[in-house]
Coordinates of C-alpha atoms in Angstrom, one line a residue:
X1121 CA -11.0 -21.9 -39.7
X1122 CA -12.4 -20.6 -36.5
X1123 CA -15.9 -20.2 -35.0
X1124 CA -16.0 -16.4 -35.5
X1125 CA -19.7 -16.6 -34.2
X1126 CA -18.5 -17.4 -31.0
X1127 CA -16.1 -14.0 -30.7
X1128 CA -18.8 -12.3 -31.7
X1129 CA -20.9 -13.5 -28.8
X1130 CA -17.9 -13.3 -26.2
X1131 CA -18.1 -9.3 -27.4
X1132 CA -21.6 -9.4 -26.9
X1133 CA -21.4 -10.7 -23.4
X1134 CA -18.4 -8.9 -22.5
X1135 CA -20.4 -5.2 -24.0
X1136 CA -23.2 -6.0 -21.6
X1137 CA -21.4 -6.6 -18.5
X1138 CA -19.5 -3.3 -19.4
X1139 CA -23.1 -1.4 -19.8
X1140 CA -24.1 -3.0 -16.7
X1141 CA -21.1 -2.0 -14.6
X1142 CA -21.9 1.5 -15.5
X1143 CA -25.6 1.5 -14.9
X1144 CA -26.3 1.5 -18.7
X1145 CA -28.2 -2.2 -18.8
X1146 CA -29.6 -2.9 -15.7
X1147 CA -29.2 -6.6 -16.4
X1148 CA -26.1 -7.0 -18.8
X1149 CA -24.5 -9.0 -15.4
X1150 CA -26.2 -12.1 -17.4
X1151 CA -23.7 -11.0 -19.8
X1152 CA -20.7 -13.5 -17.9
X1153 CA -23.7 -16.5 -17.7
X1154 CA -23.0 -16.6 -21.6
X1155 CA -19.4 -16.3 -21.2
X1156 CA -19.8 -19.4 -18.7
X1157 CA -21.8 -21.3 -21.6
X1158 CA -19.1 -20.7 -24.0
X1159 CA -16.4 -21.7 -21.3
X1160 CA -18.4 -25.1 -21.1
X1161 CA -18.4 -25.0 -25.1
X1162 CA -14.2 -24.4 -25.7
X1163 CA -13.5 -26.0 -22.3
X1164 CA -14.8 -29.6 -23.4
X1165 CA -13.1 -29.0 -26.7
X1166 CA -10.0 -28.5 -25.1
X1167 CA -10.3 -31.6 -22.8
X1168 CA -11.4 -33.6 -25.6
X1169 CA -8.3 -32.8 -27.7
X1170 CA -5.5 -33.2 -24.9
X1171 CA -3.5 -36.3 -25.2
X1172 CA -2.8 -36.1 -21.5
X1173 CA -4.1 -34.5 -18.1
X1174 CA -1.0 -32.4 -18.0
X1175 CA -1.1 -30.7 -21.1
X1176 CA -4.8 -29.4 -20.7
X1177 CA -3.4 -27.7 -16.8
X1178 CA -0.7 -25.9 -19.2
X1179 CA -2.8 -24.9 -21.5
X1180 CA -5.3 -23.2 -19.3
X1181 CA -2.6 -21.8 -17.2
X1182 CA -1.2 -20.2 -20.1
X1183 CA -3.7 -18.9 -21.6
X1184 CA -5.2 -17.3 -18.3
X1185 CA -2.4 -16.4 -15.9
X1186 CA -0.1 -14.7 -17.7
X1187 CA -2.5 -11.8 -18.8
X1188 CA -4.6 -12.1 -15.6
X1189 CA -1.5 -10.8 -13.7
X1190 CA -0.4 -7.7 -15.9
X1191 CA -4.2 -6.6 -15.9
X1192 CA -3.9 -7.5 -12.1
X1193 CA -0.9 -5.2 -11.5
X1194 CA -2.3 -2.5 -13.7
X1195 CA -5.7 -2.0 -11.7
X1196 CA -3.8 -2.5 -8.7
X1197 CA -1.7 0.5 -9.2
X1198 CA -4.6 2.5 -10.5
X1199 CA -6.5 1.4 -7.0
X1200 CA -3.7 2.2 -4.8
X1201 CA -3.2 5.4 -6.5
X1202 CA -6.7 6.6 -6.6
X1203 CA -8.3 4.8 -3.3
X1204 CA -5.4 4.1 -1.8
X1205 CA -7.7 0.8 0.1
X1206 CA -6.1 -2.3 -1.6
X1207 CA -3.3 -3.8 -0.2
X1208 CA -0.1 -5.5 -1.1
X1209 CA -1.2 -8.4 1.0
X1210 CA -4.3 -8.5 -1.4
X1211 CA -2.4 -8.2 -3.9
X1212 CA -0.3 -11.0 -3.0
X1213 CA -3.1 -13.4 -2.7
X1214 CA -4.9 -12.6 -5.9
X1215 CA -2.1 -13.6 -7.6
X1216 CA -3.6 -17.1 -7.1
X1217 CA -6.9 -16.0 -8.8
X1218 CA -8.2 -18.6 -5.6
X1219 CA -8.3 -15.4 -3.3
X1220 CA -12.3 -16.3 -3.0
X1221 CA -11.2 -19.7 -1.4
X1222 CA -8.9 -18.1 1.0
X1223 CA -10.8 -15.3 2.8
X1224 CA -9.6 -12.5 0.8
X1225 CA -11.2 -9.5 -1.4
X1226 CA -10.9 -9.9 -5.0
X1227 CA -9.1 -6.5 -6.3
X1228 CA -11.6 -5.8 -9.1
X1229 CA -15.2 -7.0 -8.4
X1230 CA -15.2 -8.8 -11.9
X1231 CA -12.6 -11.5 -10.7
X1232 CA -15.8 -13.5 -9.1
X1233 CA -16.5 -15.2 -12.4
X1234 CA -12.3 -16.6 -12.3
X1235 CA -13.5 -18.2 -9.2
X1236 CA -16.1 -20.2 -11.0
X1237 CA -14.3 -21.1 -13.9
X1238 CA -11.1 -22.1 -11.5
X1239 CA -14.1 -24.8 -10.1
X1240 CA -15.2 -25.7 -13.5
X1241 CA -11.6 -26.3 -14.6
X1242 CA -10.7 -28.5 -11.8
X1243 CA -13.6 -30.8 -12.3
X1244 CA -12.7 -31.6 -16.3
X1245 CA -9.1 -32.1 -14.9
X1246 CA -10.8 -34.5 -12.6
X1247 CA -12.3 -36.1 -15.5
X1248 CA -9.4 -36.6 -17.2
X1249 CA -7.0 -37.8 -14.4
X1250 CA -9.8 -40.7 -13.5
X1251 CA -9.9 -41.2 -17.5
X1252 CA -13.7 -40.3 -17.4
X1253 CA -13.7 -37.6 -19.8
X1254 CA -15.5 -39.3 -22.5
X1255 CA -18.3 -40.5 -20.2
X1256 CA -19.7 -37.1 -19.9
X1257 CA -23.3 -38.4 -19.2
X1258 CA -22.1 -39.5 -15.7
X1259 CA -19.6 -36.2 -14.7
X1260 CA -21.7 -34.0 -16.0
X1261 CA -24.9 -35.7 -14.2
X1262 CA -23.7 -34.9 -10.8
X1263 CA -22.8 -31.2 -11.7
X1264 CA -26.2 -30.9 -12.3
X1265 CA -27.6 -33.0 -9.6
X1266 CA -25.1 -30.4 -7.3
X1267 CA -26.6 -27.2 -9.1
X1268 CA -30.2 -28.6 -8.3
X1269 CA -29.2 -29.5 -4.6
X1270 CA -28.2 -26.0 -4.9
X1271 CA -31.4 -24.7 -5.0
X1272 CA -32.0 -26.3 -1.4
X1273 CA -29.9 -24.1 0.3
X1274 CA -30.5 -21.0 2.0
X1275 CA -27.7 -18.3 1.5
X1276 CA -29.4 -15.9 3.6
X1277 CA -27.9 -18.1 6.5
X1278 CA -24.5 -17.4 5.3
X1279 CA -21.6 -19.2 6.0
X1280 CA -20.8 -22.9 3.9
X1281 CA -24.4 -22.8 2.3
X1282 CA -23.7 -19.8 0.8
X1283 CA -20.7 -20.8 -0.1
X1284 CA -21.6 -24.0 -1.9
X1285 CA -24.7 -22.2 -3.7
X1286 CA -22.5 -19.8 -4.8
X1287 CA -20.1 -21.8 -6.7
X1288 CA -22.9 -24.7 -8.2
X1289 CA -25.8 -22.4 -9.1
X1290 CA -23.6 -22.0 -12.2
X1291 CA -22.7 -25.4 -13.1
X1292 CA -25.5 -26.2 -15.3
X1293 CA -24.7 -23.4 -17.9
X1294 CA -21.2 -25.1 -18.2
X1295 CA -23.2 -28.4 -18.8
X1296 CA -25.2 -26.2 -21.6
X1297 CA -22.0 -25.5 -22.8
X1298 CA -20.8 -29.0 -23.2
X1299 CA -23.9 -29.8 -24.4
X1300 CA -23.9 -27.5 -27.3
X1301 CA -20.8 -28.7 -28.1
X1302 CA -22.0 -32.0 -29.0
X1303 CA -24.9 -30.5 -30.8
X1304 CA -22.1 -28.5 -33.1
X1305 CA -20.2 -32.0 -33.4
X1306 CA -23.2 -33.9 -34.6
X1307 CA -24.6 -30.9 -36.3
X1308 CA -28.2 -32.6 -35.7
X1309 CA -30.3 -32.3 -32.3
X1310 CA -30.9 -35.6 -30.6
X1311 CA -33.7 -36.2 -27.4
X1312 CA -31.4 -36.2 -24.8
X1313 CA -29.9 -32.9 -26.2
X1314 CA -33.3 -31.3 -25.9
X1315 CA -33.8 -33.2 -22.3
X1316 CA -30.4 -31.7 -20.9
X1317 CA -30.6 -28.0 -22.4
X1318 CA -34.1 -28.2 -20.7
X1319 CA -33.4 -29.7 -17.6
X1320 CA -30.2 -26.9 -17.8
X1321 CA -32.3 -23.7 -18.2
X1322 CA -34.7 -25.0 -16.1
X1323 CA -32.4 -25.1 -13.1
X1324 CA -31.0 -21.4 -14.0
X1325 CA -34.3 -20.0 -14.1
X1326 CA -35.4 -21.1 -10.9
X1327 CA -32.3 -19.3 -9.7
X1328 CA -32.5 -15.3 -9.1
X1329 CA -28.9 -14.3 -10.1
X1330 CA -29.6 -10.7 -9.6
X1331 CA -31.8 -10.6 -6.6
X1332 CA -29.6 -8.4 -4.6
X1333 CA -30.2 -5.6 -6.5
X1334 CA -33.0 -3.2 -5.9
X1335 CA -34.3 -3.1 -9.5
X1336 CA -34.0 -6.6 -9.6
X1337 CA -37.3 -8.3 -12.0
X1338 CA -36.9 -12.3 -12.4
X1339 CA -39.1 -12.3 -15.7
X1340 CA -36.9 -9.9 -17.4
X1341 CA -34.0 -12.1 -15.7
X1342 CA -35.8 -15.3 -17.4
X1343 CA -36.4 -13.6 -20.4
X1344 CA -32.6 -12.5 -20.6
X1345 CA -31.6 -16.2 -20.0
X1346 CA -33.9 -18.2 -22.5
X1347 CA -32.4 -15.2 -25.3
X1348 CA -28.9 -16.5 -24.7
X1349 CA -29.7 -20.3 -25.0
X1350 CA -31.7 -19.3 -28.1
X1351 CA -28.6 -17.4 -29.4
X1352 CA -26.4 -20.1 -28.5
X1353 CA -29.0 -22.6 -30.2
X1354 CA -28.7 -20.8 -33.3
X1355 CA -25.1 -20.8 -33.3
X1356 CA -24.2 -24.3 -33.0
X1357 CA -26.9 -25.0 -36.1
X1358 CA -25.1 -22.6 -38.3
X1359 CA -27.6 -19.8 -38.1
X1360 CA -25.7 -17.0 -36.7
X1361 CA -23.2 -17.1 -39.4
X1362 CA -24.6 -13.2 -40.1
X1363 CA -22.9 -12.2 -37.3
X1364 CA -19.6 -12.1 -38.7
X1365 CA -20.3 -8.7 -40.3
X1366 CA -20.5 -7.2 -37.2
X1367 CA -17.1 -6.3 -36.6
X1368 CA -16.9 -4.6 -33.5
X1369 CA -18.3 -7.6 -32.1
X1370 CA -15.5 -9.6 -33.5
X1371 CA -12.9 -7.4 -32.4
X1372 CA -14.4 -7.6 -28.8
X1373 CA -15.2 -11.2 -28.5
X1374 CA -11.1 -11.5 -29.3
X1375 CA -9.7 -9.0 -27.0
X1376 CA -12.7 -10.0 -24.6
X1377 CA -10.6 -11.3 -22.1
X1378 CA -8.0 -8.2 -20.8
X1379 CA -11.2 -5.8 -21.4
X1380 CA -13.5 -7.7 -18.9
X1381 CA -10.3 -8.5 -16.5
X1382 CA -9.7 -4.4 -16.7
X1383 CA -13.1 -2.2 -17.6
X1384 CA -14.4 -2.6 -13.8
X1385 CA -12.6 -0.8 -11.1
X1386 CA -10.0 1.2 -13.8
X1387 CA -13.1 2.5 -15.5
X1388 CA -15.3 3.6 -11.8
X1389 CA -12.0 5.1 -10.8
X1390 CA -11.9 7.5 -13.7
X1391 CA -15.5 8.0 -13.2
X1392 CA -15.9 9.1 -9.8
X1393 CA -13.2 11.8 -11.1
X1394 CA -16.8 13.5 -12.4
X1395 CA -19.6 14.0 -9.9
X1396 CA -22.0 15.2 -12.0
X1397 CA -25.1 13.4 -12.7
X1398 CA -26.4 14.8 -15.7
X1399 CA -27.6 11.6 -18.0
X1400 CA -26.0 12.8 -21.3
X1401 CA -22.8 13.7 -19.2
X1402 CA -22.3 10.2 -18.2
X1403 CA -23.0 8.7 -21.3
X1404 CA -20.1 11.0 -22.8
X1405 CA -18.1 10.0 -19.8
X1406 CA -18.7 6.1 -19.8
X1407 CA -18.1 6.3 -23.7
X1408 CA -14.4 7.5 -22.8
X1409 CA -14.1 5.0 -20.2
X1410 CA -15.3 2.4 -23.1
X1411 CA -12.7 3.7 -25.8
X1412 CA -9.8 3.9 -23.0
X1413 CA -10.5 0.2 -21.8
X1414 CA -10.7 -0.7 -25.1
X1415 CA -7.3 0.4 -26.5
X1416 CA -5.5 -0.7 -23.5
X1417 CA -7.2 -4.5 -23.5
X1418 CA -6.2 -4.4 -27.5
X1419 CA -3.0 -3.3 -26.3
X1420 CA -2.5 -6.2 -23.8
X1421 CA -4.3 -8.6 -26.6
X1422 CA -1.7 -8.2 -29.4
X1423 CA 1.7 -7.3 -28.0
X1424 CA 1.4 -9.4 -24.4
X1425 CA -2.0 -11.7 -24.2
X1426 CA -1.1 -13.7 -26.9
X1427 CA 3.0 -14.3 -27.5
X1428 CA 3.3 -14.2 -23.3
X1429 CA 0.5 -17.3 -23.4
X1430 CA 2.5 -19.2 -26.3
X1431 CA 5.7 -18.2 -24.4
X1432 CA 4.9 -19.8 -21.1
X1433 CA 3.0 -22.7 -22.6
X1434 CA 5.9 -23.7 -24.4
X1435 CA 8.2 -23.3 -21.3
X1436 CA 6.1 -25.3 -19.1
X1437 CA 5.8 -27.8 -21.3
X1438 CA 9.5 -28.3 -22.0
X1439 CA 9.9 -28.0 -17.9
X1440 CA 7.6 -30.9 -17.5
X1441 CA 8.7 -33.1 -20.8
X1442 CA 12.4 -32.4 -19.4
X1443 CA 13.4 -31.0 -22.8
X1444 CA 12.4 -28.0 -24.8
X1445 CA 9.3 -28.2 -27.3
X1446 CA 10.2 -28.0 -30.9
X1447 CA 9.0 -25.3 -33.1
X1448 CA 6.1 -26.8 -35.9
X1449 CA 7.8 -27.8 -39.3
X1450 CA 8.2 -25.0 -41.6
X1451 CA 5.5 -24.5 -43.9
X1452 CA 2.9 -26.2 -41.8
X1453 CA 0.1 -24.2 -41.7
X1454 CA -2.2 -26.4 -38.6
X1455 CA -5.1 -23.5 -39.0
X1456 CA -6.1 -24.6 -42.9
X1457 CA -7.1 -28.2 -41.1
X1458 CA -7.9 -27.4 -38.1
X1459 CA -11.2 -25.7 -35.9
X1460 CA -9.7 -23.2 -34.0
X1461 CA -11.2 -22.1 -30.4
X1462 CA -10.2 -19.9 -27.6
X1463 CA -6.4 -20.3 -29.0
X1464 CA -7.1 -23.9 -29.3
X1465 CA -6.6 -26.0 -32.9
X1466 CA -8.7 -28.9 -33.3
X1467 CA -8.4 -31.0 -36.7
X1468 CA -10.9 -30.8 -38.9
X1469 CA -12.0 -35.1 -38.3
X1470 CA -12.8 -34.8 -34.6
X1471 CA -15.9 -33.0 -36.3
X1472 CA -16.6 -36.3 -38.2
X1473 CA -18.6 -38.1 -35.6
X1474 CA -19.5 -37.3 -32.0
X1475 CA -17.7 -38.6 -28.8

């Protein structure tokens, strides 16, 4: 089985920040603050389900590395081709996906949210080495305290305060995440579920995510926010199970990934090739950008994304177990008893009772 609802939401989100990018949706960049609440969602699922800290490091690295570097190299050669202002030393460094951390310019604008998920990642890791996973009430309590202490600082003075804001003013839609998780687990709404989604939005409405821009209007900003918690409410209670008919959402929830990592820079490259400004022109225009984007992610997704991920996984892990991993028994078939998330398979009883 798997939690279709939540591919058609990643399409959602992933369509918004597209229609944003191209001055479409003037506020579909709120589009990657519900991919962050679904990271928090799968994330905790797939730290809960690791039987050690090792194997959850392999599994993320798989599943993001391997395609973030071919979609990497592709906009790299389509920036150096058409711009000719990225370098190989850039290059070099955003092979990390830490580039943010060390000084240097992300190749593609979009790479920003990698940063924040990188962060994210490292403190369920940190959970699990210190064997703290399970007491999510205490881990997850200082990554909000930190987003909250967040709001204390002034970026405009730049320098480690805009820094630290930068990176925290998003924990507390991870923490939604998680705490939607347990929500889907229980499949019943308890006080301190309310308390934390609360206390959650809350902190991310008294943040203005899209201040820079010029257009910028924090009610629609709120109003945009609450709509995605609402969504994400509905989801976890079984209510958005009508979503499944929408297909294309499907189909760009699951190929989601390459097409946010690629749509960016590749896509403003071909359109500064036109400098007319004629409305209906650049809707024709960014509707080629869309289909092109969109056959080259689906591309990536089903011949590279997905045997490339299973490929290094199992080659890491054999590195680190000193001996290669066995394929599963024939005629096993794990999905028929298993939740499956993000690539992940979960059996079926973890849903029998919460953590």
């Amino acid at each position: 089985m798997r939690i279709k609802e939540l591919d058609a939401l990643r399409g959602l989100a992933a369509f918004a920040v597209f229609l944003f990018h191209f001055q479409l949706f003037d506020y579909g960049y709120l589009g990657v603050h519900l991919f962050f609440i679904i990271s928090g969602f799968v994330i905790f699922l797939s730290a809960k389900s690791v039987k050690k800290p090792s194997d959850f490091v392999i599994a993320r690295f798989s599943r993001l590395y391997p395609t973030y570097w071919i979609c990497l190299f592709v906009t790299f050669a389509v920036l150096y081709i058409s711009r000719g202002d990225v370098t190989f030393t850039q290059l070099l460094f955003n092979l990390t996906m830490f580039q943010s951390f060390l000084g240097v310019e992300n190749v593609d604008g979009a790479y920003w949210s990698l940063t924040e998920e990188l962060v994210f990642y490292v403190i369920v890791f940190g959970a699990l080495m210190f064997g703290i996973i399970n007491r999510v009430k205490l881990w997850v309590g200082v990554m909000l305290l930190m987003a909250l202490g967040g709001l204390f600082l002034n970026p405009e003075l730049g320098g480690m305060q805009k820094n630290i804001q930068a990176v925290v003013k998003y924990f507390n839609l991870f923490v939604a995440g998680i705490i939607f998780y347990h929500i889907y687990l229980d499949q019943k709404v308890k006080i301190t579920h309310v308390a934390g989604l609360i206390l959650c939005l809350g902190i991310a409405l008294m943040y203005g995510y899209g201040s820079y821009l010029p257009y910028f209007n924090h009610s629609i900003e709120i109003a945009v926010i609450c709509a995605f918690f609402g969504l994400f409410t509905l989801l976890v209670l079984g209510k958005l199970a009508f979503l499944q008919k929408y297909k294309w959402m499907l189909f760009l929830g699951e190929i989601s990934y390459p097409f946010y990592l690629l749509h960016q820079e590749i896509g403003l490259a071909f359109r500064r090739l036109f400098t007319t400004e004629n409305h209906l022109v650049h809707i024709a225009l960014v509707a080629v950008i869309f289909i092109g984007i969109t056959l080259l992610a689906t591309f990536i997704s089903r011949n590279i994304e997905h045997s490339t991920s299973r490929a290094v996984k199992k080659k890491l892990q054999g590195w680190y177990n000193g001996k290669p991993v066995a394929d599963k028994a024939p005629g096993v078939a794990p999905e028929s008893a298993a939740v499956v998330v993000d690539g992940l398979s979960v059996p079926q009883a973890e849903k029998a009772s919460a953590p």
